[in-house]
Tab-separated table of C-alpha atoms in Angstrom:
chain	number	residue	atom	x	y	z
Y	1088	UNK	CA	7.626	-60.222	-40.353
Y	1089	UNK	CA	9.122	-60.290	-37.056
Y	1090	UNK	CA	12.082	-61.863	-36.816
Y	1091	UNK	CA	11.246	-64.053	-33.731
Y	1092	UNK	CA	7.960	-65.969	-33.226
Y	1093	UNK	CA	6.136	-68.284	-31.059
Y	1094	UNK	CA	5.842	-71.597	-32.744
Y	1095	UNK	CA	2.585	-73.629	-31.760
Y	1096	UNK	CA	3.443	-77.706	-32.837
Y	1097	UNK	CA	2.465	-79.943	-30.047
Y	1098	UNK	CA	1.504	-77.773	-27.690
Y	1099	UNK	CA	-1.442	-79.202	-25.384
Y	1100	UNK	CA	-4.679	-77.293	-25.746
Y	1101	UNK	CA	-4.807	-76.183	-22.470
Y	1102	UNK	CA	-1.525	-74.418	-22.222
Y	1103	UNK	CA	-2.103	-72.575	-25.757
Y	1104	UNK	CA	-3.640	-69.575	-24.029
Y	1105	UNK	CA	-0.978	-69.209	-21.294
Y	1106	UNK	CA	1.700	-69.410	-23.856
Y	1107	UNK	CA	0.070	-66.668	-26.086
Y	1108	UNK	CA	-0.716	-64.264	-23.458
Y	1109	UNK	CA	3.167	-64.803	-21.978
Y	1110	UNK	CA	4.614	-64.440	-25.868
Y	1111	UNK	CA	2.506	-61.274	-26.171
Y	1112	UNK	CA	3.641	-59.654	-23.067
Y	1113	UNK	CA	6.946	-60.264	-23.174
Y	1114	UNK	CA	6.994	-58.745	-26.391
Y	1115	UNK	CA	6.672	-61.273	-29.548
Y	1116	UNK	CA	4.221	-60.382	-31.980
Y	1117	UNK	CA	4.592	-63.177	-34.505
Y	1118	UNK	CA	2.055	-66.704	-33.932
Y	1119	UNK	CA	2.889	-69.343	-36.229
Y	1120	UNK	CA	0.503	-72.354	-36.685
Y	1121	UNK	CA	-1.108	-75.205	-39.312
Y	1122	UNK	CA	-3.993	-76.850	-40.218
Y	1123	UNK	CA	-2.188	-79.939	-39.365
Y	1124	UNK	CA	-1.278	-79.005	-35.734
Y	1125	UNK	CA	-4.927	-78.942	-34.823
Y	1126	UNK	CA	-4.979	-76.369	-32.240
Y	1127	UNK	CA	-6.035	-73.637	-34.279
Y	1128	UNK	CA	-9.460	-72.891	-32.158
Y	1129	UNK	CA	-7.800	-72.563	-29.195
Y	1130	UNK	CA	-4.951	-70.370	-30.800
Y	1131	UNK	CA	-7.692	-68.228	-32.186
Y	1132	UNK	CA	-9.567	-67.967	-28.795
Y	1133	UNK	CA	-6.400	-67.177	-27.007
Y	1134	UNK	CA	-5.962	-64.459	-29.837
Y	1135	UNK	CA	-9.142	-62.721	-29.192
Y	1136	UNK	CA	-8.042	-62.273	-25.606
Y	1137	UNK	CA	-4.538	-60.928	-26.566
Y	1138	UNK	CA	-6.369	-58.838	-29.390
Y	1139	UNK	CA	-7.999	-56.539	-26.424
Y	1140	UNK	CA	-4.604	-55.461	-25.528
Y	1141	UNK	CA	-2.551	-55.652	-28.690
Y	1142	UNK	CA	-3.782	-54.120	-31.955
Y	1143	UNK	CA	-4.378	-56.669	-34.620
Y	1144	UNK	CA	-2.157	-54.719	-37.248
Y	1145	UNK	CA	0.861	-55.286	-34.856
Y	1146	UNK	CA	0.819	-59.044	-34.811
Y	1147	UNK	CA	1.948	-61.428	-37.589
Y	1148	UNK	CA	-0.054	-63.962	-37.986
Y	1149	UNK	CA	1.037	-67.754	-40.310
Y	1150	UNK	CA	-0.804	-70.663	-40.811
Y	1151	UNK	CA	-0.059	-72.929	-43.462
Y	1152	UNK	CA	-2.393	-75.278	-45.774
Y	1153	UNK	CA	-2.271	-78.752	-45.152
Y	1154	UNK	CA	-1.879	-81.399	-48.218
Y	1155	UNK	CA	-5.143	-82.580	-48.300
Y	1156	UNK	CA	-6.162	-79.454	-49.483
Y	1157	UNK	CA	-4.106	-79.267	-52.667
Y	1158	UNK	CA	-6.775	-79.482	-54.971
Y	1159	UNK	CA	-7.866	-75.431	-56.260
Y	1160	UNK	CA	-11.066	-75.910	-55.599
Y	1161	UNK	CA	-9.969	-76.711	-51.676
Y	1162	UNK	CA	-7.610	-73.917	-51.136
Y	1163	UNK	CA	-10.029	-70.895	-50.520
Y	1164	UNK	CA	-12.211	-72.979	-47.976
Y	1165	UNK	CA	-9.037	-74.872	-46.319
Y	1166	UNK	CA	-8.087	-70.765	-45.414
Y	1167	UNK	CA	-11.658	-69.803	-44.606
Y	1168	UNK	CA	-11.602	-72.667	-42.235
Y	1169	UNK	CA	-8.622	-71.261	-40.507
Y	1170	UNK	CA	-9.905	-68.122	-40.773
Y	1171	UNK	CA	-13.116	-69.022	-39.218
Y	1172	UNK	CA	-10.777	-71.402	-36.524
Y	1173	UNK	CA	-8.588	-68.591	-35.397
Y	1174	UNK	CA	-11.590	-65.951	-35.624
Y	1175	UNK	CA	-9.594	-63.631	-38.001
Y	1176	UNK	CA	-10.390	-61.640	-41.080
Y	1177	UNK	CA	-7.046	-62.607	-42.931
Y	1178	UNK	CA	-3.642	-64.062	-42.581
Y	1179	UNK	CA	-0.415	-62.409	-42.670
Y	1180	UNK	CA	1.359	-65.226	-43.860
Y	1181	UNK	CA	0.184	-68.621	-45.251
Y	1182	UNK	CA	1.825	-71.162	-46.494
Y	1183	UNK	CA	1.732	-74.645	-48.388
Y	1184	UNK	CA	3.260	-76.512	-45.692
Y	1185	UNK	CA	4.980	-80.001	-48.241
Y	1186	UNK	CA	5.053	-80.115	-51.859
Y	1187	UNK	CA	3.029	-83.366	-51.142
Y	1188	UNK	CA	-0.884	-83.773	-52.155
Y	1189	UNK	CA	-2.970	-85.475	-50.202
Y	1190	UNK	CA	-6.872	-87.378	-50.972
Y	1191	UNK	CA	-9.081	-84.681	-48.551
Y	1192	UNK	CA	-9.467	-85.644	-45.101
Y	1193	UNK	CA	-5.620	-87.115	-45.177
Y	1194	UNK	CA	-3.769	-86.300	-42.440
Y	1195	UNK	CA	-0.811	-88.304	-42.388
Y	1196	UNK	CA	-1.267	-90.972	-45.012
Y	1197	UNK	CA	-2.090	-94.349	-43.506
Y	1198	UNK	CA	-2.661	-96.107	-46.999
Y	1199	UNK	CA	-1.497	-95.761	-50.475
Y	1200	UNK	CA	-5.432	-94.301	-51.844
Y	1201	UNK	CA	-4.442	-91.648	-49.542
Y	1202	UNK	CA	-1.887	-89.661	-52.498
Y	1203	UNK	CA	-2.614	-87.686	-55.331
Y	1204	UNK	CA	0.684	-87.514	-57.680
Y	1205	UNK	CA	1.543	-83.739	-58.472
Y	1206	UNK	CA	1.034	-84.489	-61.832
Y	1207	UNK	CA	-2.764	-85.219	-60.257
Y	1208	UNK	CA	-2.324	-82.534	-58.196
Y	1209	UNK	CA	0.205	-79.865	-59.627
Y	1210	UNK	CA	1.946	-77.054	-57.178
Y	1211	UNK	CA	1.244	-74.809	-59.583
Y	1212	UNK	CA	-2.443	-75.304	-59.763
Y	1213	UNK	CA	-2.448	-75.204	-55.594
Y	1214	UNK	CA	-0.362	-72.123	-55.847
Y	1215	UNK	CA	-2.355	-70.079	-58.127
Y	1216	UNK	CA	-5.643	-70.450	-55.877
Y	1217	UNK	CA	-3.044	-69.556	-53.102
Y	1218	UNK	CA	-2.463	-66.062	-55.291
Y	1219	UNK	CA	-6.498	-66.067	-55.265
Y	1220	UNK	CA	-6.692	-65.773	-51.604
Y	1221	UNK	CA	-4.261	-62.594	-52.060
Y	1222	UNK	CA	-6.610	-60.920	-54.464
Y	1223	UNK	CA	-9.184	-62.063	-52.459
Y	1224	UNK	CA	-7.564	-59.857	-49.199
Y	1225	UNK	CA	-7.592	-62.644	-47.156
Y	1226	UNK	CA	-4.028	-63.514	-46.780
Y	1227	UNK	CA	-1.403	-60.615	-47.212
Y	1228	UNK	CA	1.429	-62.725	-48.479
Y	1229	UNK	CA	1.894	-66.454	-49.495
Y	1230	UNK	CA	5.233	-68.690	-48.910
Y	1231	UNK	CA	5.958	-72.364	-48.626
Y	1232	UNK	CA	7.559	-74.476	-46.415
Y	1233	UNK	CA	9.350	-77.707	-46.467
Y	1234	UNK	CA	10.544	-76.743	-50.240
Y	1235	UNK	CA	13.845	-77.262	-52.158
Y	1236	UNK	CA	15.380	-75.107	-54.491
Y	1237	UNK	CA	14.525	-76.764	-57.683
Y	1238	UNK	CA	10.660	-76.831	-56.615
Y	1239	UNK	CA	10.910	-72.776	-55.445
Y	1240	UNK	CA	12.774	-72.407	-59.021
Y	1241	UNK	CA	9.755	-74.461	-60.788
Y	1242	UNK	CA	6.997	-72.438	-58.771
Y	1243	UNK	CA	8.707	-69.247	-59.571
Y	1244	UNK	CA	8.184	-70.404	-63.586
Y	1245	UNK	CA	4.768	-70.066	-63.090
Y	1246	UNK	CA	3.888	-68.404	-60.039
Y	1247	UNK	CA	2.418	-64.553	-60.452
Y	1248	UNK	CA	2.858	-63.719	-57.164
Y	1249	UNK	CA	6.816	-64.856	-56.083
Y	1250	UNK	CA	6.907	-66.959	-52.162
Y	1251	UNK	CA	7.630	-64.574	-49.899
Y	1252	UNK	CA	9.028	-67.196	-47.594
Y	1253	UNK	CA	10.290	-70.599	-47.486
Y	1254	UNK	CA	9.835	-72.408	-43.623
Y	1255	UNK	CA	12.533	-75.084	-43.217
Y	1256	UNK	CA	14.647	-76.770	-40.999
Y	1257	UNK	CA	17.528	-74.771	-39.584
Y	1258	UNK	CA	20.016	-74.807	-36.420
Y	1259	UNK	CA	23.583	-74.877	-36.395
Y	1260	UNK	CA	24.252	-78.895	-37.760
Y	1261	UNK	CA	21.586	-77.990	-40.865
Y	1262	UNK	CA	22.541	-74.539	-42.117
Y	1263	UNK	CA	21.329	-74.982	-45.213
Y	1264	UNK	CA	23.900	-72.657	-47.266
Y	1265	UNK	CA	21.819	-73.798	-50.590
Y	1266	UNK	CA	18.936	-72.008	-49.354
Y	1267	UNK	CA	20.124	-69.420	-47.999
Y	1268	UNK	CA	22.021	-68.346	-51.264
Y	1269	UNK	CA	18.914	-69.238	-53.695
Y	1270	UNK	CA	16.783	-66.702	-50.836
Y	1271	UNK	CA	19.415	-63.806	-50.875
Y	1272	UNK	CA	19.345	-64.222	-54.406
Y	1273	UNK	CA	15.382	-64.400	-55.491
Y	1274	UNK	CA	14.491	-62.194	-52.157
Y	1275	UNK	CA	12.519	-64.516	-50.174
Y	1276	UNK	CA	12.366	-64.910	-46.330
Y	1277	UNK	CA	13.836	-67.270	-44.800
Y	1278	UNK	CA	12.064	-69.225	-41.210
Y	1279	UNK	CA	13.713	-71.172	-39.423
Y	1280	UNK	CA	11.366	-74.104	-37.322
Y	1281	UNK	CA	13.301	-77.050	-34.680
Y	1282	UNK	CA	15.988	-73.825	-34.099
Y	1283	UNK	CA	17.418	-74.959	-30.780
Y	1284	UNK	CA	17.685	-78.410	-32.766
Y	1285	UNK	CA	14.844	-80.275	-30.813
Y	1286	UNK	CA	14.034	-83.948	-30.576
Y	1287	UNK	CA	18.184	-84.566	-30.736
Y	1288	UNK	CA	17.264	-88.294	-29.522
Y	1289	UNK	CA	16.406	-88.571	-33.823
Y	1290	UNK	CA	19.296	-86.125	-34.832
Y	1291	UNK	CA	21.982	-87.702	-37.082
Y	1292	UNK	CA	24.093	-87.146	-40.597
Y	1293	UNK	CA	23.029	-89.231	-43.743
Y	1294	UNK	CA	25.606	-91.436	-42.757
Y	1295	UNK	CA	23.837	-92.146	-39.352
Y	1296	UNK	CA	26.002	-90.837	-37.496
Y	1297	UNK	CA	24.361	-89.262	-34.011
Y	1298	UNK	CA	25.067	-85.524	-32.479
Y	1299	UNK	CA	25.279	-84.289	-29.220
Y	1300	UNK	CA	21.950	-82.100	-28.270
Y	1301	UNK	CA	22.648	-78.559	-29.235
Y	1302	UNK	CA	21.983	-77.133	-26.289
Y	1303	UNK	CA	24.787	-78.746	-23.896
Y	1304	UNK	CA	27.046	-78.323	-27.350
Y	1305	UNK	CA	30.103	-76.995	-25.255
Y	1306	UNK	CA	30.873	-74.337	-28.543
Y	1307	UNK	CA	27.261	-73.309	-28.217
Y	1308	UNK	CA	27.277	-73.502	-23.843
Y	1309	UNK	CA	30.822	-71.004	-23.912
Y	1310	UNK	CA	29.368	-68.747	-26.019
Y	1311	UNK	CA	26.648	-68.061	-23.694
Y	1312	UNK	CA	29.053	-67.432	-20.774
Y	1313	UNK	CA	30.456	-64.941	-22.549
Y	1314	UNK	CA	27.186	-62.924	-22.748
Y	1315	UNK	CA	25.879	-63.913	-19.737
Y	1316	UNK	CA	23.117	-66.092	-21.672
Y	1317	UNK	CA	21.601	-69.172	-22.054
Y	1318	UNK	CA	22.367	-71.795	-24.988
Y	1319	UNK	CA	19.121	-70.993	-26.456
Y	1320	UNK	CA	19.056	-67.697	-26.494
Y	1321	UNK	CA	22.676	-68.100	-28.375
Y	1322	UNK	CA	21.416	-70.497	-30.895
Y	1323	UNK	CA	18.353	-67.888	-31.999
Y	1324	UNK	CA	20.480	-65.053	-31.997
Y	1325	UNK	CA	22.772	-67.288	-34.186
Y	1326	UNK	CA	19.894	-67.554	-36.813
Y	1327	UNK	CA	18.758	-63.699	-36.225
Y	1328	UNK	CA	22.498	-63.040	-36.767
Y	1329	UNK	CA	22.215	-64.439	-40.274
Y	1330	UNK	CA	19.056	-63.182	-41.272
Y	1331	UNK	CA	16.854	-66.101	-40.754
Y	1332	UNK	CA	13.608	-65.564	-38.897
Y	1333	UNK	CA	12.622	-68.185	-35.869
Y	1334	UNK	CA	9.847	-70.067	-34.492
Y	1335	UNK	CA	11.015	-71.669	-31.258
Y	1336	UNK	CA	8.516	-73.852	-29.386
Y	1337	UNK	CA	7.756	-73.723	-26.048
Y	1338	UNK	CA	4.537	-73.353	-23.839
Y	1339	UNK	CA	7.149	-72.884	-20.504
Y	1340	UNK	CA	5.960	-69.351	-19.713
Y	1341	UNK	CA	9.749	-69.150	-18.337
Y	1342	UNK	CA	11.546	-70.632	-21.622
Y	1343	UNK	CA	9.014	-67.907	-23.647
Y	1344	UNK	CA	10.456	-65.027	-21.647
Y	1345	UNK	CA	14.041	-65.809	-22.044
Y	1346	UNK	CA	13.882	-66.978	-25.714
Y	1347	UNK	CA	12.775	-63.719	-26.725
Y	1348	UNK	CA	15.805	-61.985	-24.884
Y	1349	UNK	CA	17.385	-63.416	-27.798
Y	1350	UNK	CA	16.646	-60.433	-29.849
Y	1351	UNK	CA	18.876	-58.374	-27.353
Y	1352	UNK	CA	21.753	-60.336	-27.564
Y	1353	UNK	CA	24.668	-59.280	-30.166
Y	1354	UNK	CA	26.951	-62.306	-31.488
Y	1355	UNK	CA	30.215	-60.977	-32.246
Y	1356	UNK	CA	31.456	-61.857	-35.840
Y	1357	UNK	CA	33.984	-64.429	-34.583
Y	1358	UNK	CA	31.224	-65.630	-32.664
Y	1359	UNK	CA	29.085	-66.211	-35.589
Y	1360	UNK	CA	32.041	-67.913	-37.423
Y	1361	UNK	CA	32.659	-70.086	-34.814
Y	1362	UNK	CA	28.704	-71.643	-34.317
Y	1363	UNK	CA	29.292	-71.836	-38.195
Y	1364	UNK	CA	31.907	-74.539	-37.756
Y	1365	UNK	CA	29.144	-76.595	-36.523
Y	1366	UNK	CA	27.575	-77.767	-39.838
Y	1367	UNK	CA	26.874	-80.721	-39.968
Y	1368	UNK	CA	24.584	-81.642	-42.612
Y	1369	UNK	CA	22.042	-82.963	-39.937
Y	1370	UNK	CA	18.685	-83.168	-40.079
Y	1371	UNK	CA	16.100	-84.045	-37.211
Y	1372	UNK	CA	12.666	-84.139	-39.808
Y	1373	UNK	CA	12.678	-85.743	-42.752
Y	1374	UNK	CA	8.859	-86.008	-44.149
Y	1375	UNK	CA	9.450	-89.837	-44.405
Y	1376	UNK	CA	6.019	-90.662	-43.399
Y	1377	UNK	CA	5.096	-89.585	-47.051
Y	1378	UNK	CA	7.267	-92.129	-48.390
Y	1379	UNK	CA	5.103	-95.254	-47.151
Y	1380	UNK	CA	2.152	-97.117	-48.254
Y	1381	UNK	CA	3.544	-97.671	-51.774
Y	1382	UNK	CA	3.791	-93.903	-52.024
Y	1383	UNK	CA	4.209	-92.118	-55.306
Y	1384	UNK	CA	6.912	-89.862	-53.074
Y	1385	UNK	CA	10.034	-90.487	-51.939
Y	1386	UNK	CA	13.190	-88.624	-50.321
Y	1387	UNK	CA	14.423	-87.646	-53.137
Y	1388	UNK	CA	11.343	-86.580	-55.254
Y	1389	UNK	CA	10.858	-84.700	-52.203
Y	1390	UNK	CA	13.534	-82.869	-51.240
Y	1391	UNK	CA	15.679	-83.090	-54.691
Y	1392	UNK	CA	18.350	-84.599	-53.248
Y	1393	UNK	CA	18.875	-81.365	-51.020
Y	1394	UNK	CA	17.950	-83.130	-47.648
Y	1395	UNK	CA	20.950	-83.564	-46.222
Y	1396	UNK	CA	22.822	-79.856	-47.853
């Protein structure tokens, strides 16, 4: 999987294509989408065009299933929609985007019939049609995303096929040292998604407290002076640096081009130590939209009590 990738969320329709074709030339190779982001059709019709130029074994390819596709039975044609979206024969990577489950048709829950429990719904049954698709060819690996420990630990109980990678939240206030240490130790991936620590207007600690935007962080800003960079730039190579794969968003045909200069630029060690200093234990997304309507989820069932680690 390539360590840097062009990550899809919110971009408008019309500037899908633009951004593809700019990732591809400047030299990224990894797409990352979702069910849930809805722009899959126009990611797969930009893909066709970029497929003329750029062999389809060279690009990685991740989608993820949403939750209202939990169910076995709705696995196989949740990825065959995707498929079908994105006009592809197979995935390289997809994923069960929340350890949620979801009544079909559910996108964000607006009402408390909208849940299945997992003991309705188990992640094990979802991830063993997930292994099916495998078999099947049409997916080369399988991951999550948005999971703790504990639930990658339960998973692994069952799961014949182990996740290959776990998507979560990472940037220089979240560095999520539990992760990381269950990943080096089981051998799974890690991706980082909100890298450059986006939406900072919502970014705080668990005790409320609010940050300063990551970008003007003056740690983060003198850094970049010293290689002649920009902040963003230094904050991917920061995650590179550690062995953490990202998925920065941007449909700025400029913003595309220098993000992926990132993968040029070497951090020196005290570098590295220094952005380290930064954790904060912050988190910008918090999946708290599953948590209302009288829902059978909350933080902690969710995230294990690892949210804020």
């Amino acid at each position: 999987m390539p360590a840097l990738g062009l990550g899809t969320s919110r971009i408008e329709h019309e500037k899908i294509e633009p951004a593809i074709m700019t990732a591809l030339d400047a030299g990224y190779r990894h797409i990352d989408t979702a069910a849930i982001y809805k722009n899959e059709l126009p990611i797969g019709a930009a893909l066709q065009k970029g497929l003329k130029q750029y062999p389809r074994p060279d690009l990685w390819i991740t989608s993820k299933l949403w939750c209202d596709a939990h169910k076995p039975d709705d696995v196989m044609t949740a990825l065959k929609d995707s498929l079908y979206k994105l006009q592809l024969d197979y995935l390289d990577l997809y994923l069960m985007h929340f350890p949620v489950a979801l009544r079909p048709g559910t996108g964000w829950p607006t009402q408390h019939e909208d849940y299945y429990t997992l003991e309705e719904v188990p992640l094990s049954e979802t991830w063993e049609a997930m292994e099916h698709c495998v078999k099947k060819g049409l997916v080369r690996d399988i991951g999550t995303s948005n999971f703790s420990t504990v639930k990658l630990h339960d998973l692994a109980e069952t799961a014949r096929i182990q996740p290959a990678v776990n998507q979560i939240e990472m940037h220089p206030y979240q560095q999520q040292h539990l992760q990381r240490d269950y990943a080096k130790r089981h051998h799974i991936l890690l991706t980082a998604y909100s890298p450059l620590g986006s939406s900072v207007d919502t970014m705080q600690q668990a005790d409320g407290t609010k940050l300063p935007p990551l970008l003007t962080h003056p740690v983060i800003n003198e850094i970049a002076e010293e290689h002649d960079a920009t902040a963003a730039q230094v904050l991917l190579a920061w995650l590179m640096a550690i062995e953490v794969a990202v998925i920065p968003r941007s449909s700025s045909p400029e913003r595309i081009q220098e993000n992926f200069k990132a993968t040029s630029l070497a951090l020196t060690p005290l570098n590295i130590a220094t952005i380290a200093e930064l954790h904060a234990k912050a988190k910008i997304f918090n999946a708290a939209g599953f948590t209302e309507y009288d829902s059978p989820y909350s933080l902690e069932s969710i995230w294990d009590g690892e949210l804020y680690t």
